[in-house]
mmCIF file of C-alpha atoms in Angstrom:
data_model
loop_
_atom_site.group_PDB
_atom_site.id
_atom_site.type_symbol
_atom_site.label_atom_id
_atom_site.label_comp_id
_atom_site.label_asym_id
_atom_site.label_seq_id
_atom_site.Cartn_x
_atom_site.Cartn_y
_atom_site.Cartn_z
ATOM 1 C CA VAL G 1 59.710 -25.441 -31.242
ATOM 2 C CA THR G 2 63.039 -27.232 -31.273
ATOM 3 C CA PHE G 3 65.536 -28.340 -28.663
ATOM 4 C CA LEU G 4 68.972 -29.897 -28.495
ATOM 5 C CA HIS G 5 69.700 -33.531 -27.703
ATOM 6 C CA LYS G 6 73.343 -34.663 -27.805
ATOM 7 C CA GLY G 7 74.139 -31.670 -29.961
ATOM 8 C CA VAL G 8 71.383 -32.374 -32.504
ATOM 9 C CA LEU G 9 68.551 -29.921 -33.057
ATOM 10 C CA LEU G 10 65.323 -31.881 -32.598
ATOM 11 C CA LEU G 11 61.798 -30.935 -33.545
ATOM 12 C CA ASP G 12 59.026 -30.980 -30.960
ATOM 13 C CA VAL G 13 57.386 -33.587 -33.175
ATOM 14 C CA THR G 14 56.954 -37.346 -32.770
ATOM 15 C CA LEU G 15 56.632 -39.506 -35.873
ATOM 16 C CA ILE G 16 54.260 -42.486 -35.717
ATOM 17 C CA VAL G 17 54.256 -45.097 -38.478
ATOM 18 C CA LEU G 18 51.274 -47.466 -38.427
ATOM 19 C CA CYS G 19 52.186 -51.051 -39.377
ATOM 20 C CA ALA G 20 49.792 -53.172 -37.302
ATOM 21 C CA GLY G 21 47.232 -54.122 -39.938
ATOM 22 C CA ASN G 22 46.296 -57.587 -41.178
ATOM 23 C CA SER G 23 46.552 -56.704 -44.902
ATOM 24 C CA THR G 24 43.259 -58.474 -45.587
ATOM 25 C CA ARG G 25 42.822 -56.705 -48.948
ATOM 26 C CA PHE G 26 46.432 -57.211 -50.028
ATOM 27 C CA GLU G 27 46.398 -59.846 -52.767
ATOM 28 C CA HIS G 28 49.777 -61.379 -51.983
ATOM 29 C CA LYS G 29 51.000 -64.271 -49.837
ATOM 30 C CA THR G 30 52.734 -61.933 -47.424
ATOM 31 C CA LYS G 31 51.537 -58.899 -45.483
ATOM 32 C CA LYS G 32 52.239 -55.588 -47.153
ATOM 33 C CA GLN G 33 54.359 -54.251 -44.290
ATOM 34 C CA TRP G 34 56.697 -57.239 -44.671
ATOM 35 C CA ILE G 35 57.387 -57.321 -48.421
ATOM 36 C CA ARG G 36 61.118 -56.900 -48.873
ATOM 37 C CA ILE G 37 62.687 -53.838 -50.457
ATOM 38 C CA GLU G 38 66.065 -55.383 -51.228
ATOM 39 C CA ASN G 39 66.773 -56.758 -47.718
ATOM 40 C CA GLU G 40 64.526 -54.426 -45.713
ATOM 41 C CA PRO G 41 60.887 -55.103 -44.839
ATOM 42 C CA LEU G 42 58.642 -52.344 -46.144
ATOM 43 C CA TRP G 43 57.865 -51.008 -42.656
ATOM 44 C CA LEU G 44 61.579 -50.490 -41.968
ATOM 45 C CA ASN G 45 62.262 -49.008 -45.394
ATOM 46 C CA VAL G 46 59.381 -46.524 -45.083
ATOM 47 C CA THR G 47 60.192 -45.537 -41.500
ATOM 48 C CA LYS G 48 63.882 -44.976 -42.254
ATOM 49 C CA ARG G 49 62.922 -42.938 -45.312
ATOM 50 C CA LEU G 50 60.611 -40.657 -43.323
ATOM 51 C CA ALA G 51 63.109 -40.411 -40.462
ATOM 52 C CA SER G 52 65.775 -39.176 -42.878
ATOM 53 C CA PHE G 53 63.635 -36.185 -43.857
ATOM 54 C CA SER G 54 63.782 -34.443 -40.468
ATOM 55 C CA GLN G 55 65.058 -34.684 -36.895
ATOM 56 C CA PHE G 56 62.031 -36.059 -35.083
ATOM 57 C CA ASP G 57 62.126 -36.177 -31.306
ATOM 58 C CA LYS G 58 60.940 -39.791 -31.272
ATOM 59 C CA ILE G 59 59.884 -42.366 -33.841
ATOM 60 C CA ILE G 60 57.198 -44.873 -32.882
ATOM 61 C CA VAL G 61 56.256 -47.937 -34.931
ATOM 62 C CA ALA G 62 52.898 -49.600 -34.255
ATOM 63 C CA SER G 63 53.193 -53.352 -34.781
ATOM 64 C CA HIS G 64 50.816 -56.284 -34.963
ATOM 65 C CA GLU G 65 50.952 -58.172 -31.664
ATOM 66 C CA ASP G 66 52.247 -61.361 -33.317
ATOM 67 C CA GLU G 67 55.139 -59.479 -34.945
ATOM 68 C CA LEU G 68 56.129 -57.056 -32.187
ATOM 69 C CA ASN G 69 59.101 -59.007 -30.805
ATOM 70 C CA TYR G 70 60.284 -59.893 -34.292
ATOM 71 C CA MET G 71 60.271 -56.238 -35.367
ATOM 72 C CA LYS G 72 62.535 -55.390 -32.442
ATOM 73 C CA ASN G 73 65.251 -57.573 -34.008
ATOM 74 C CA PHE G 74 65.701 -55.113 -36.867
ATOM 75 C CA THR G 75 66.723 -51.876 -35.137
ATOM 76 C CA ASP G 76 67.156 -50.123 -31.801
ATOM 77 C CA ASP G 77 66.427 -46.694 -33.292
ATOM 78 C CA PHE G 78 62.633 -46.794 -32.947
ATOM 79 C CA THR G 79 60.101 -47.368 -30.186
ATOM 80 C CA PHE G 80 57.847 -50.343 -30.926
ATOM 81 C CA ILE G 81 54.286 -50.364 -29.589
ATOM 82 C CA LYS G 82 51.617 -53.029 -29.889
ATOM 83 C CA GLY G 83 48.907 -51.837 -32.246
ATOM 84 C CA GLY G 84 45.187 -52.281 -31.805
ATOM 85 C CA GLU G 85 42.403 -53.962 -33.743
ATOM 86 C CA THR G 86 41.738 -50.763 -35.699
ATOM 87 C CA ARG G 87 43.840 -47.907 -37.020
ATOM 88 C CA GLN G 88 42.384 -45.600 -34.372
ATOM 89 C CA LYS G 89 43.183 -47.978 -31.520
ATOM 90 C CA SER G 90 46.745 -48.274 -32.785
ATOM 91 C CA ILE G 91 47.052 -44.492 -32.718
ATOM 92 C CA LEU G 92 45.696 -44.345 -29.177
ATOM 93 C CA ASN G 93 48.209 -46.961 -28.028
ATOM 94 C CA CYS G 94 51.041 -44.938 -29.547
ATOM 95 C CA LEU G 95 49.822 -41.587 -28.185
ATOM 96 C CA GLU G 96 50.394 -42.865 -24.650
ATOM 97 C CA PHE G 97 54.127 -42.609 -25.404
ATOM 98 C CA VAL G 98 54.063 -39.192 -27.110
ATOM 99 C CA THR G 99 55.378 -36.277 -25.047
ATOM 100 C CA THR G 100 55.924 -33.738 -27.833
ATOM 101 C CA LYS G 101 53.612 -30.860 -28.716
ATOM 102 C CA TYR G 102 53.031 -32.215 -32.217
ATOM 103 C CA VAL G 103 52.594 -35.670 -33.688
ATOM 104 C CA MET G 104 52.905 -36.719 -37.321
ATOM 105 C CA ILE G 105 51.130 -39.965 -38.243
ATOM 106 C CA SER G 106 51.720 -41.922 -41.423
ATOM 107 C CA ASP G 107 50.576 -45.269 -42.781
ATOM 108 C CA VAL G 108 53.154 -47.789 -43.958
ATOM 109 C CA ALA G 109 50.972 -48.266 -47.047
ATOM 110 C CA ARG G 110 52.133 -44.863 -48.330
ATOM 111 C CA ALA G 111 55.619 -46.019 -49.147
ATOM 112 C CA CYS G 112 57.001 -43.263 -51.385
ATOM 113 C CA ILE G 113 56.019 -40.006 -49.685
ATOM 114 C CA PRO G 114 58.339 -37.283 -51.025
ATOM 115 C CA GLN G 115 60.425 -35.101 -48.726
ATOM 116 C CA ASN G 116 58.712 -31.870 -49.773
ATOM 117 C CA VAL G 117 55.384 -33.100 -48.349
ATOM 118 C CA ILE G 118 57.023 -33.679 -44.952
ATOM 119 C CA LYS G 119 58.716 -30.267 -45.108
ATOM 120 C CA ASN G 120 55.466 -28.515 -45.970
ATOM 121 C CA LEU G 121 53.612 -30.237 -43.132
ATOM 122 C CA LEU G 122 56.262 -29.173 -40.638
ATOM 123 C CA ASP G 123 56.343 -25.616 -41.967
ATOM 124 C CA GLU G 124 52.583 -25.293 -41.404
ATOM 125 C CA LYS G 125 52.377 -26.990 -38.008
ATOM 126 C CA GLU G 126 51.551 -23.815 -36.044
ATOM 127 C CA ASN G 127 48.758 -22.763 -38.390
ATOM 128 C CA ALA G 128 45.992 -25.241 -37.422
ATOM 129 C CA ASP G 129 45.153 -28.130 -35.121
ATOM 130 C CA CYS G 130 45.717 -30.545 -37.998
ATOM 131 C CA ILE G 131 47.668 -30.124 -41.230
ATOM 132 C CA VAL G 132 46.514 -32.433 -44.026
ATOM 133 C CA PRO G 133 47.919 -33.144 -47.508
ATOM 134 C CA VAL G 134 45.224 -33.425 -50.183
ATOM 135 C CA LEU G 135 44.898 -33.999 -53.901
ATOM 136 C CA ASN G 136 42.483 -32.268 -56.221
ATOM 137 C CA VAL G 137 40.032 -34.383 -58.220
ATOM 138 C CA THR G 138 40.326 -34.105 -61.985
ATOM 139 C CA ASP G 139 37.569 -36.506 -63.074
ATOM 140 C CA THR G 140 33.835 -35.872 -63.031
ATOM 141 C CA VAL G 141 32.364 -36.891 -59.654
ATOM 142 C CA ILE G 142 28.992 -38.563 -59.085
ATOM 143 C CA TYR G 143 27.543 -38.835 -55.573
ATOM 144 C CA GLU G 144 24.657 -41.308 -55.597
ATOM 145 C CA THR G 145 22.957 -40.146 -58.836
ATOM 146 C CA ASN G 146 24.012 -36.511 -58.781
ATOM 147 C CA THR G 147 26.963 -34.848 -60.433
ATOM 148 C CA ILE G 148 28.756 -32.651 -57.924
ATOM 149 C CA ASN G 149 31.347 -29.918 -58.280
ATOM 150 C CA ARG G 150 34.697 -31.670 -58.433
ATOM 151 C CA ASP G 151 36.446 -28.486 -57.284
ATOM 152 C CA GLU G 152 34.827 -29.023 -53.896
ATOM 153 C CA VAL G 153 36.077 -32.616 -53.617
ATOM 154 C CA LYS G 154 39.508 -33.457 -52.222
ATOM 155 C CA LEU G 155 41.362 -36.734 -51.692
ATOM 156 C CA ILE G 156 42.815 -36.938 -48.193
ATOM 157 C CA GLN G 157 46.313 -38.348 -47.748
ATOM 158 C CA THR G 158 48.704 -39.113 -44.917
ATOM 159 C CA PRO G 159 50.909 -38.268 -43.121
ATOM 160 C CA GLN G 160 48.936 -35.724 -41.133
ATOM 161 C CA LEU G 161 50.438 -33.490 -38.483
ATOM 162 C CA SER G 162 48.353 -32.693 -35.399
ATOM 163 C CA LEU G 163 48.548 -30.932 -32.086
ATOM 164 C CA THR G 164 49.005 -33.855 -29.718
ATOM 165 C CA LYS G 165 46.606 -32.663 -27.010
ATOM 166 C CA THR G 166 43.906 -31.879 -29.591
ATOM 167 C CA LEU G 167 44.237 -35.278 -31.228
ATOM 168 C CA LYS G 168 44.052 -37.072 -27.880
ATOM 169 C CA LYS G 169 40.865 -35.174 -27.073
ATOM 170 C CA ALA G 170 39.388 -35.898 -30.500
ATOM 171 C CA LEU G 171 40.023 -39.633 -30.209
ATOM 172 C CA ASP G 172 38.508 -39.875 -26.725
ATOM 173 C CA THR G 173 35.308 -41.297 -28.218
ATOM 174 C CA GLN G 174 33.690 -44.564 -29.285
ATOM 175 C CA ILE G 175 33.281 -43.210 -32.830
ATOM 176 C CA GLU G 176 35.764 -44.698 -35.303
ATOM 177 C CA PHE G 177 37.400 -42.243 -37.695
ATOM 178 C CA THR G 178 39.394 -43.133 -40.794
ATOM 179 C CA ASP G 179 41.950 -40.357 -40.298
ATOM 180 C CA GLU G 180 43.031 -37.766 -37.754
ATOM 181 C CA SER G 181 41.535 -34.767 -39.544
ATOM 182 C CA SER G 182 38.029 -36.252 -39.416
ATOM 183 C CA ALA G 183 38.307 -36.767 -35.662
ATOM 184 C CA ILE G 184 39.651 -33.275 -35.029
ATOM 185 C CA LYS G 185 37.046 -31.705 -37.285
ATOM 186 C CA ALA G 186 34.320 -33.502 -35.284
ATOM 187 C CA ILE G 187 35.308 -31.505 -32.156
ATOM 188 C CA ASN G 188 35.465 -28.263 -34.170
ATOM 189 C CA GLY G 189 39.235 -28.235 -34.391
ATOM 190 C CA THR G 190 40.907 -26.256 -37.150
ATOM 191 C CA ILE G 191 42.131 -27.996 -40.301
ATOM 192 C CA LYS G 192 44.559 -26.703 -42.899
ATOM 193 C CA TYR G 193 44.841 -28.467 -46.235
ATOM 194 C CA ILE G 194 48.093 -28.394 -48.170
ATOM 195 C CA GLN G 195 49.054 -29.837 -51.525
ATOM 196 C CA GLY G 196 49.723 -33.566 -51.393
ATOM 197 C CA SER G 197 51.568 -35.678 -53.939
ATOM 198 C CA ASN G 198 50.735 -38.355 -56.496
ATOM 199 C CA GLU G 199 53.910 -40.078 -55.308
ATOM 200 C CA SER G 200 52.152 -40.742 -51.981
ATOM 201 C CA LYS G 201 50.034 -43.423 -53.646
ATOM 202 C CA LYS G 202 48.548 -45.879 -51.155
ATOM 203 C CA LEU G 203 49.434 -49.543 -51.372
ATOM 204 C CA THR G 204 46.167 -51.434 -50.835
ATOM 205 C CA LEU G 205 45.489 -54.413 -53.120
ATOM 206 C CA GLY G 206 49.044 -55.038 -54.251
ATOM 207 C CA ASN G 207 48.616 -54.198 -57.927
ATOM 208 C CA GLU G 208 49.977 -50.728 -57.077
ATOM 209 C CA LEU G 209 53.460 -52.117 -56.315
ATOM 210 C CA ASN G 210 54.846 -51.583 -59.802
ATOM 211 C CA GLU G 211 53.546 -47.994 -59.746
ATOM 212 C CA LEU G 212 55.720 -47.089 -56.744
ATOM 213 C CA PRO G 213 59.132 -46.186 -58.206
ATOM 214 C CA CYS G 214 60.893 -45.856 -54.850
ATOM 215 C CA LEU G 215 60.487 -49.615 -54.157
ATOM 216 C CA LYS G 216 63.304 -51.917 -55.261
ATOM 217 C CA GLU G 217 62.631 -55.625 -55.704
ATOM 218 C CA ALA G 218 63.461 -58.147 -52.983
ATOM 219 C CA SER G 219 66.993 -59.520 -52.903
ATOM 220 C CA LYS G 220 67.582 -63.079 -54.125
ATOM 221 C CA ASN G 221 69.302 -64.147 -50.911
ATOM 222 C CA PHE G 222 68.649 -67.517 -49.291
ATOM 223 C CA PHE G 223 68.480 -68.049 -45.527
ATOM 224 C CA THR G 224 69.301 -71.242 -43.649
ATOM 225 C CA GLY G 225 68.339 -72.243 -40.129
ATOM 226 C CA THR G 226 68.942 -75.332 -38.024
ATOM 227 C CA GLY G 227 66.734 -76.951 -35.429
ATOM 228 C CA PHE G 228 67.337 -79.660 -32.857
ATOM 229 C CA ASP G 229 64.976 -81.360 -30.439
ATOM 230 C CA ILE G 230 65.124 -84.411 -28.217
ATOM 231 C CA HIS G 231 62.474 -86.160 -26.148
ATOM 232 C CA ALA G 232 62.400 -89.167 -23.868
ATOM 233 C CA PHE G 233 59.789 -91.879 -24.283
ATOM 234 C CA GLU G 234 56.671 -92.056 -22.142
ATOM 235 C CA ASP G 235 54.628 -95.242 -21.837
ATOM 236 C CA ASN G 236 50.897 -95.312 -22.496
ATOM 237 C CA LYS G 237 50.990 -92.176 -24.638
ATOM 238 C CA GLU G 238 50.206 -91.832 -28.340
ATOM 239 C CA MET G 239 53.230 -91.285 -30.557
ATOM 240 C CA PHE G 240 53.202 -88.553 -33.206
ATOM 241 C CA LEU G 241 56.062 -87.914 -35.587
ATOM 242 C CA GLY G 242 55.811 -85.309 -38.343
ATOM 243 C CA GLY G 243 52.101 -85.053 -37.649
ATOM 244 C CA VAL G 244 51.583 -88.784 -38.232
ATOM 245 C CA LYS G 245 50.278 -91.084 -35.508
ATOM 246 C CA LEU G 246 52.522 -94.144 -35.289
ATOM 247 C CA PRO G 247 51.227 -97.540 -34.058
ATOM 248 C CA TYR G 248 53.155 -97.788 -30.805
ATOM 249 C CA GLU G 249 52.140 -97.961 -27.157
ATOM 250 C CA PHE G 250 54.610 -95.267 -26.140
ATOM 251 C CA GLY G 251 54.959 -91.626 -27.089
ATOM 252 C CA PHE G 252 57.148 -88.688 -26.114
ATOM 253 C CA LYS G 253 57.414 -87.043 -22.736
ATOM 254 C CA ALA G 254 56.675 -83.359 -23.309
ATOM 255 C CA HIS G 255 54.435 -80.420 -22.412
ATOM 256 C CA SER G 256 52.743 -80.760 -25.824
ATOM 257 C CA ASP G 257 52.095 -83.992 -27.725
ATOM 258 C CA GLY G 258 55.888 -84.221 -28.018
ATOM 259 C CA ASP G 259 56.205 -84.412 -31.821
ATOM 260 C CA VAL G 260 59.985 -84.108 -31.789
ATOM 261 C CA LEU G 261 60.212 -83.874 -35.596
ATOM 262 C CA ILE G 262 57.800 -80.956 -35.881
ATOM 263 C CA HIS G 263 59.495 -79.159 -32.978
ATOM 264 C CA SER G 264 62.855 -79.467 -34.707
ATOM 265 C CA ILE G 265 61.437 -78.127 -37.987
ATOM 266 C CA ILE G 266 59.832 -75.180 -36.188
ATOM 267 C CA ASP G 267 63.193 -74.183 -34.725
ATOM 268 C CA ALA G 268 64.860 -74.514 -38.135
ATOM 269 C CA LEU G 269 62.238 -72.238 -39.727
ATOM 270 C CA LEU G 270 62.542 -69.662 -36.958
ATOM 271 C CA GLY G 271 66.324 -69.803 -37.190
ATOM 272 C CA ALA G 272 66.255 -69.132 -40.926
ATOM 273 C CA CYS G 273 64.247 -65.923 -40.507
ATOM 274 C CA GLY G 274 65.959 -64.853 -37.259
ATOM 275 C CA ALA G 275 62.841 -65.099 -35.103
ATOM 276 C CA GLY G 276 64.168 -66.888 -32.026
ATOM 277 C CA ASP G 277 63.030 -70.363 -31.027
ATOM 278 C CA ILE G 278 59.937 -72.442 -30.323
ATOM 279 C CA GLY G 279 59.982 -71.591 -26.612
ATOM 280 C CA GLU G 280 59.527 -67.887 -27.339
ATOM 281 C CA PHE G 281 56.347 -68.579 -29.299
ATOM 282 C CA PHE G 282 54.958 -71.476 -27.247
ATOM 283 C CA PRO G 283 56.455 -71.472 -23.718
ATOM 284 C CA ASP G 284 56.129 -74.746 -21.825
ATOM 285 C CA THR G 285 55.027 -72.725 -18.797
ATOM 286 C CA ASP G 286 51.784 -71.807 -20.560
ATOM 287 C CA GLU G 287 48.972 -74.220 -19.764
ATOM 288 C CA LYS G 288 47.177 -73.516 -23.044
ATOM 289 C CA TYR G 289 49.895 -75.498 -24.812
ATOM 290 C CA LYS G 290 49.672 -78.511 -22.502
ATOM 291 C CA GLY G 291 49.098 -81.591 -24.636
ATOM 292 C CA ILE G 292 48.552 -79.466 -27.750
ATOM 293 C CA ASP G 293 48.708 -81.018 -31.212
ATOM 294 C CA SER G 294 52.084 -79.936 -32.628
ATOM 295 C CA LYS G 295 50.562 -79.666 -36.100
ATOM 296 C CA LEU G 296 48.734 -76.574 -34.830
ATOM 297 C CA LEU G 297 52.042 -75.095 -33.665
ATOM 298 C CA LEU G 298 53.655 -75.692 -37.049
ATOM 299 C CA GLU G 299 50.671 -74.217 -38.896
ATOM 300 C CA HIS G 300 50.995 -71.072 -36.757
ATOM 301 C CA ILE G 301 54.722 -70.769 -37.545
ATOM 302 C CA VAL G 302 54.172 -71.332 -41.271
ATOM 303 C CA ARG G 303 51.597 -68.507 -41.310
ATOM 304 C CA PHE G 304 54.115 -66.337 -39.483
ATOM 305 C CA ILE G 305 56.860 -67.184 -41.996
ATOM 306 C CA TYR G 306 54.678 -66.174 -44.946
ATOM 307 C CA ASN G 307 53.247 -63.121 -43.151
ATOM 308 C CA VAL G 308 56.692 -61.643 -42.494
ATOM 309 C CA GLY G 309 57.824 -61.944 -46.090
ATOM 310 C CA TYR G 310 59.391 -65.361 -46.639
ATOM 311 C CA GLU G 311 58.744 -68.495 -48.653
ATOM 312 C CA ILE G 312 59.925 -71.973 -47.677
ATOM 313 C CA VAL G 313 62.382 -73.448 -50.181
ATOM 314 C CA ASN G 314 63.128 -76.862 -48.674
ATOM 315 C CA ILE G 315 63.443 -78.873 -45.472
ATOM 316 C CA ASP G 316 66.034 -81.552 -44.688
ATOM 317 C CA THR G 317 65.684 -83.504 -41.474
ATOM 318 C CA THR G 318 67.482 -86.380 -39.741
ATOM 319 C CA ILE G 319 65.707 -88.558 -37.167
ATOM 320 C CA ILE G 320 68.103 -90.288 -34.760
ATOM 321 C CA ALA G 321 66.381 -93.271 -33.165
ATOM 322 C CA GLN G 322 67.263 -96.780 -32.036
ATOM 323 C CA LYS G 323 63.529 -97.336 -31.857
ATOM 324 C CA PRO G 324 60.953 -97.066 -33.314
ATOM 325 C CA LYS G 325 61.697 -97.986 -36.925
ATOM 326 C CA ILE G 326 61.183 -94.884 -39.083
ATOM 327 C CA ASN G 327 61.587 -96.190 -42.655
ATOM 328 C CA PRO G 328 58.103 -97.742 -42.938
ATOM 329 C CA PHE G 329 56.528 -94.337 -42.265
ATOM 330 C CA LYS G 330 58.778 -91.976 -44.252
ATOM 331 C CA ARG G 331 56.407 -91.421 -47.168
ATOM 332 C CA GLU G 332 53.451 -90.753 -44.903
ATOM 333 C CA ILE G 333 55.527 -88.363 -42.808
ATOM 334 C CA LYS G 334 56.707 -86.491 -45.923
ATOM 335 C CA SER G 335 53.130 -86.139 -47.178
ATOM 336 C CA SER G 336 52.010 -84.820 -43.806
ATOM 337 C CA LEU G 337 54.835 -82.279 -43.656
ATOM 338 C CA ALA G 338 54.255 -81.129 -47.244
ATOM 339 C CA GLU G 339 50.663 -80.289 -46.406
ATOM 340 C CA LEU G 340 51.595 -78.535 -43.155
ATOM 341 C CA LEU G 341 54.431 -76.545 -44.745
ATOM 342 C CA ASN G 342 52.500 -75.707 -47.917
ATOM 343 C CA ILE G 343 55.348 -76.872 -50.155
ATOM 344 C CA GLU G 344 55.702 -79.766 -52.588
ATOM 345 C CA LYS G 345 56.689 -83.155 -51.226
ATOM 346 C CA GLN G 346 59.842 -83.180 -53.377
ATOM 347 C CA PHE G 347 61.240 -80.311 -51.315
ATOM 348 C CA ILE G 348 61.136 -82.296 -48.066
ATOM 349 C CA ASN G 349 63.755 -84.901 -47.195
ATOM 350 C CA VAL G 350 63.412 -87.243 -44.219
ATOM 351 C CA LYS G 351 66.449 -89.285 -43.181
ATOM 352 C CA ALA G 352 66.705 -91.788 -40.344
ATOM 353 C CA THR G 353 69.683 -93.257 -38.539
ATOM 354 C CA THR G 354 70.437 -95.029 -35.284
ATOM 355 C CA ALA G 355 72.793 -94.051 -32.481
ATOM 356 C CA GLU G 356 74.684 -97.355 -32.877
ATOM 357 C CA LYS G 357 73.365 -98.363 -29.443
ATOM 358 C CA MET G 358 75.311 -95.535 -27.796
ATOM 359 C CA GLY G 359 74.035 -93.135 -25.146
ATOM 360 C CA PHE G 360 70.515 -92.047 -24.288
ATOM 361 C CA ILE G 361 69.168 -92.825 -27.748
ATOM 362 C CA GLY G 362 71.128 -96.060 -28.117
ATOM 363 C CA ARG G 363 69.594 -97.332 -24.884
ATOM 364 C CA GLU G 364 66.179 -96.863 -26.530
ATOM 365 C CA GLU G 365 65.143 -94.121 -24.095
ATOM 366 C CA GLY G 366 64.170 -91.452 -26.618
ATOM 367 C CA VAL G 367 64.562 -89.840 -30.035
ATOM 368 C CA ALA G 368 66.436 -86.790 -31.343
ATOM 369 C CA VAL G 369 65.870 -84.872 -34.580
ATOM 370 C CA GLN G 370 68.027 -82.364 -36.420
ATOM 371 C CA SER G 371 66.479 -80.219 -39.167
ATOM 372 C CA ILE G 372 67.676 -77.673 -41.689
ATOM 373 C CA ALA G 373 65.311 -75.178 -43.348
ATOM 374 C CA THR G 374 66.009 -72.865 -46.274
ATOM 375 C CA LEU G 375 63.918 -69.755 -46.905
ATOM 376 C CA LYS G 376 63.878 -66.991 -49.493
ATOM 377 C CA TYR G 377 62.092 -63.649 -49.655
ATOM 378 C CA TYR G 378 58.645 -63.602 -51.201
ATOM 379 C CA ASP G 379 59.074 -62.295 -54.750
ATOM 380 C CA TRP G 380 56.308 -59.699 -55.038
ATOM 381 C CA LYS G 381 57.525 -58.665 -58.492
ATOM 382 C CA ARG G 382 56.489 -62.041 -59.937
ATOM 383 C CA LYS G 383 52.917 -61.983 -58.549
#
């Protein structure tokens, strides 16, 4: 079944690409869906590749909750849906937005699926409730202690193409299935197996990366972001700067602990990777952040930076303060930041200057900080 949309012949098929996992088995610093293929994260590279193979009615990308808004920065061509805690829950979340007769579901971990597999799936879509690519087994197979007939063993791959209504019915259960065909088979749906491809190798541990010829190494680009924050003083409050408690009887007026240096660095990091600002991650209208230790906020952002495919190169920051005196604490502040940022101390620079007694800062009413952060893509080829 096909229909026209703006003069283009569309299939009655929705493509879902699952990218919401935590990559717990992936032995790299970044999550697999965020390793860079030149300048594209893997999830975008894979989805664009699959989308180029046919005219799908809609393309849905299931994202981890923490990365959903960030993913939306990359393209307006796909529908982004928050994934679930399991693969099956992610599928169920996406199926709520599927209106086509058929749905094709693929995992981002299968990065190099060839076009002929997609074509063959689509050609067979009317011949069963679920069309599944498989590979034959060529080695001897042992189950427990018994040798079994390898001709009766198949390796299941994705993507799989299913009748949408049948898949929804099959997944209406508390039983967790590892793929769509298993769920459909459990309700006595029909399954058709077609020839898969060795090119559809699954990326799991990370050592498979060099065996996937369609993946080009990350670009060597550098990315710079700036951050600025300013806070007034508040009497009878502890002062924290760069995660270090300073020996003063006044701190910073803020929703959190007011660590103006950390807040500035957070904005610089987010600016370098194009992820918005601190308020989008930790709104000051949310009571759970009231009085929070800013070190926890920075640790969260650093995990995010590494998860989405970057490494921190260096940080340069300027503290503008008439008071307190910063120089006596610079080394301690640098050590604190190095630990929080997971980079060497030599790659952090802390400068301090006064406002020459001018303005808000010169009147000793508060402190401002400007920071610059430089990032680069995680180099998965060198792992």
